[in-house]
């Protein structure tokens, strides 16, 4: 089943494929770096970090040096990262949340139907790579807390370090990662060592930026405009429309989760058992990352580009939380609950996927200050086609 969902996701990504215009900024820096000019915008100018995706630029520069088609190569890397997101989501659901059957399948099913993940996987930008690294970090660190293997601790913080190189928001991931690294007293000593090693990496990266670019953060940070209450309101509207488009279809499933939980609590009372479920520490990390990141996106005012780009890094976590809500659903559940599970899953998938089709413009108003969902992808394609024509 997972193989089929991976294939469906790739097809979805190809359906929405478009190299975003912003990707060509990264490609220009990569071309100059591969040509021996350094990380500069124009030959002969001083180095400038006019991008927020250092690792992605380095990968694009490698593709340039290998004489590959850079836009197509980066699209392929994005799709591979998306496949990794689906695979890790399934692993997280089974190993850390203890999900089986439809609750285990549900998060991966939604990701395969998710327009934001598919569109940005095939955009030529780093969004889905960052999502993969964030998910890998939480998976490894929660595995470390559950099983105590030090390899998982260090691989988790390696994923955090790579996320920092991929997006500035990796710093927020590092803050969230402190929870699964340090909250168990018996494992805290090893966790402190890993956090200390990451701090040294962060200091070295900052010193490199100061020495090479003359600034501790990317130049785009200083180019940001606005701020104040208007920016926060704009960001809250952005998050609100995302919730309306991509979380509201999950509402029937949420009612299912409540019904399953009520049934489970009744069985526990009759059998004098415990209603406590496995996976709660991992749920805390998923919820912490999702809430912290959504608040950050609201604080910076959201984004204008297609398919809610800024909120893609929390999609797997939100869908895992949804799967966990119905964790007790299984063959022993009542026929009514199983039937409702199938119907609510179908509603969730259809309500998610419709935003990847031309029908969305007949059903939904476009969010303010945004390109839109499927309409947004069409707008991105138009921008790239227009600029390509001008370049020719």
PDB file of N, CA and C in Angstrom, residues 245-280:
ATOM      1  N   UNK A 245      -8.642  25.467   4.407  1.00  0.00           N
ATOM      2  CA  UNK A 245      -8.468  24.655   3.204  1.00  0.00           C
ATOM      3  C   UNK A 245      -8.011  23.231   3.501  1.00  0.00           C
ATOM      4  N   UNK A 246      -7.091  23.070   4.468  1.00  0.00           N
ATOM      5  CA  UNK A 246      -6.431  21.776   4.621  1.00  0.00           C
ATOM      6  C   UNK A 246      -6.660  21.083   5.960  1.00  0.00           C
ATOM      7  N   UNK A 247      -7.226  21.753   6.941  1.00  0.00           N
ATOM      8  CA  UNK A 247      -7.544  21.091   8.206  1.00  0.00           C
ATOM      9  C   UNK A 247      -9.035  20.848   8.373  1.00  0.00           C
ATOM     10  N   UNK A 248      -9.857  21.741   7.830  1.00  0.00           N
ATOM     11  CA  UNK A 248     -11.306  21.555   7.933  1.00  0.00           C
ATOM     12  C   UNK A 248     -11.775  20.218   7.352  1.00  0.00           C
ATOM     13  N   UNK A 249     -11.204  19.738   6.229  1.00  0.00           N
ATOM     14  CA  UNK A 249     -11.637  18.423   5.735  1.00  0.00           C
ATOM     15  C   UNK A 249     -11.383  17.279   6.714  1.00  0.00           C
ATOM     16  N   UNK A 250     -10.548  17.512   7.724  1.00  0.00           N
ATOM     17  CA  UNK A 250     -10.252  16.475   8.710  1.00  0.00           C
ATOM     18  C   UNK A 250     -11.270  16.447   9.849  1.00  0.00           C
ATOM     19  N   UNK A 251     -12.216  17.371   9.842  1.00  0.00           N
ATOM     20  CA  UNK A 251     -13.158  17.479  10.957  1.00  0.00           C
ATOM     21  C   UNK A 251     -13.967  16.197  11.174  1.00  0.00           C
ATOM     22  N   UNK A 252     -14.525  15.563  10.123  1.00  0.00           N
ATOM     23  CA  UNK A 252     -15.230  14.290  10.370  1.00  0.00           C
ATOM     24  C   UNK A 252     -14.332  13.236  11.009  1.00  0.00           C
ATOM     25  N   UNK A 253     -13.057  13.213  10.607  1.00  0.00           N
ATOM     26  CA  UNK A 253     -12.115  12.268  11.220  1.00  0.00           C
ATOM     27  C   UNK A 253     -11.909  12.600  12.696  1.00  0.00           C
ATOM     28  N   UNK A 254     -11.889  13.876  13.037  1.00  0.00           N
ATOM     29  CA  UNK A 254     -11.747  14.268  14.440  1.00  0.00           C
ATOM     30  C   UNK A 254     -12.931  13.767  15.266  1.00  0.00           C
ATOM     31  N   UNK A 255     -14.137  13.856  14.703  1.00  0.00           N
ATOM     32  CA  UNK A 255     -15.307  13.310  15.395  1.00  0.00           C
ATOM     33  C   UNK A 255     -15.174  11.799  15.554  1.00  0.00           C
ATOM     34  N   UNK A 256     -14.619  11.147  14.539  1.00  0.00           N
ATOM     35  CA  UNK A 256     -14.367   9.714  14.636  1.00  0.00           C
ATOM     36  C   UNK A 256     -13.426   9.420  15.798  1.00  0.00           C
ATOM     37  N   UNK A 257     -12.335  10.211  15.879  1.00  0.00           N
ATOM     38  CA  UNK A 257     -11.384  10.007  16.964  1.00  0.00           C
ATOM     39  C   UNK A 257     -12.035  10.133  18.318  1.00  0.00           C
ATOM     40  N   UNK A 258     -12.948  11.094  18.453  1.00  0.00           N
ATOM     41  CA  UNK A 258     -13.644  11.263  19.725  1.00  0.00           C
ATOM     42  C   UNK A 258     -14.546  10.064  20.017  1.00  0.00           C
ATOM     43  N   UNK A 259     -15.208   9.546  18.962  1.00  0.00           N
ATOM     44  CA  UNK A 259     -16.066   8.382  19.147  1.00  0.00           C
ATOM     45  C   UNK A 259     -15.275   7.148  19.544  1.00  0.00           C
ATOM     46  N   UNK A 260     -14.126   6.945  18.898  1.00  0.00           N
ATOM     47  CA  UNK A 260     -13.268   5.808  19.241  1.00  0.00           C
ATOM     48  C   UNK A 260     -12.774   5.929  20.672  1.00  0.00           C
ATOM     49  N   UNK A 261     -12.377   7.152  21.067  1.00  0.00           N
ATOM     50  CA  UNK A 261     -11.868   7.358  22.414  1.00  0.00           C
ATOM     51  C   UNK A 261     -12.950   7.099  23.454  1.00  0.00           C
ATOM     52  N   UNK A 262     -14.173   7.556  23.175  1.00  0.00           N
ATOM     53  CA  UNK A 262     -15.268   7.328  24.117  1.00  0.00           C
ATOM     54  C   UNK A 262     -15.535   5.835  24.268  1.00  0.00           C
ATOM     55  N   UNK A 263     -15.514   5.115  23.143  1.00  0.00           N
ATOM     56  CA  UNK A 263     -15.718   3.669  23.196  1.00  0.00           C
ATOM     57  C   UNK A 263     -14.605   2.991  23.981  1.00  0.00           C
ATOM     58  N   UNK A 264     -13.390   3.457  23.779  1.00  0.00           N
ATOM     59  CA  UNK A 264     -12.231   2.874  24.456  1.00  0.00           C
ATOM     60  C   UNK A 264     -12.285   3.115  25.954  1.00  0.00           C
ATOM     61  N   UNK A 265     -12.680   4.333  26.332  1.00  0.00           N
ATOM     62  CA  UNK A 265     -12.779   4.643  27.754  1.00  0.00           C
ATOM     63  C   UNK A 265     -13.845   3.791  28.425  1.00  0.00           C
ATOM     64  N   UNK A 266     -14.938   3.518  27.685  1.00  0.00           N
ATOM     65  CA  UNK A 266     -15.976   2.667  28.244  1.00  0.00           C
ATOM     66  C   UNK A 266     -15.467   1.259  28.480  1.00  0.00           C
ATOM     67  N   UNK A 267     -14.716   0.720  27.517  1.00  0.00           N
ATOM     68  CA  UNK A 267     -14.149  -0.619  27.675  1.00  0.00           C
ATOM     69  C   UNK A 267     -13.173  -0.652  28.840  1.00  0.00           C
ATOM     70  N   UNK A 268     -12.359   0.426  28.985  1.00  0.00           N
ATOM     71  CA  UNK A 268     -11.381   0.474  30.065  1.00  0.00           C
ATOM     72  C   UNK A 268     -12.062   0.479  31.420  1.00  0.00           C
ATOM     73  N   UNK A 269     -13.175   1.211  31.529  1.00  0.00           N
ATOM     74  CA  UNK A 269     -13.886   1.261  32.811  1.00  0.00           C
ATOM     75  C   UNK A 269     -14.494  -0.097  33.142  1.00  0.00           C
ATOM     76  N   UNK A 270     -15.045  -0.765  32.107  1.00  0.00           N
ATOM     77  CA  UNK A 270     -15.651  -2.066  32.352  1.00  0.00           C
ATOM     78  C   UNK A 270     -14.601  -3.091  32.770  1.00  0.00           C
ATOM     79  N   UNK A 271     -13.428  -2.986  32.162  1.00  0.00           N
ATOM     80  CA  UNK A 271     -12.380  -3.948  32.472  1.00  0.00           C
ATOM     81  C   UNK A 271     -11.431  -3.466  33.540  1.00  0.00           C
ATOM     82  N   UNK A 272     -11.720  -2.314  34.131  1.00  0.00           N
ATOM     83  CA  UNK A 272     -10.859  -1.721  35.158  1.00  0.00           C
ATOM     84  C   UNK A 272      -9.440  -1.548  34.637  1.00  0.00           C
ATOM     85  N   UNK A 273      -9.320  -1.212  33.321  1.00  0.00           N
ATOM     86  CA  UNK A 273      -8.011  -1.033  32.705  1.00  0.00           C
ATOM     87  C   UNK A 273      -7.629   0.420  32.629  1.00  0.00           C
ATOM     88  N   UNK A 274      -6.522   0.686  31.967  1.00  0.00           N
ATOM     89  CA  UNK A 274      -6.037   2.056  31.817  1.00  0.00           C
ATOM     90  C   UNK A 274      -6.364   2.555  30.430  1.00  0.00           C
ATOM     91  N   UNK A 275      -6.737   3.822  30.340  1.00  0.00           N
ATOM     92  CA  UNK A 275      -7.014   4.424  29.034  1.00  0.00           C
ATOM     93  C   UNK A 275      -5.800   5.152  28.481  1.00  0.00           C
ATOM     94  N   UNK A 276      -4.678   5.012  29.164  1.00  0.00           N
ATOM     95  CA  UNK A 276      -3.481   5.710  28.708  1.00  0.00           C
ATOM     96  C   UNK A 276      -2.908   5.009  27.484  1.00  0.00           C
ATOM     97  N   UNK A 277      -2.595   5.760  26.466  1.00  0.00           N
ATOM     98  CA  UNK A 277      -2.112   5.179  25.211  1.00  0.00           C
ATOM     99  C   UNK A 277      -0.624   5.415  25.055  1.00  0.00           C
ATOM    100  N   UNK A 278       0.058   4.518  24.315  1.00  0.00           N
ATOM    101  CA  UNK A 278       1.457   4.770  24.002  1.00  0.00           C
ATOM    102  C   UNK A 278       1.577   5.930  23.031  1.00  0.00           C
ATOM    103  N   UNK A 279       2.775   6.478  22.947  1.00  0.00           N
ATOM    104  CA  UNK A 279       3.022   7.505  21.949  1.00  0.00           C
ATOM    105  C   UNK A 279       2.845   8.923  22.428  1.00  0.00           C
ATOM    106  N   UNK A 280       2.435   9.124  23.686  1.00  0.00           N
ATOM    107  CA  UNK A 280       2.143  10.491  24.123  1.00  0.00           C
ATOM    108  C   UNK A 280       3.375  11.401  24.139  1.00  0.00           C
TER     109      UNK A 280
END
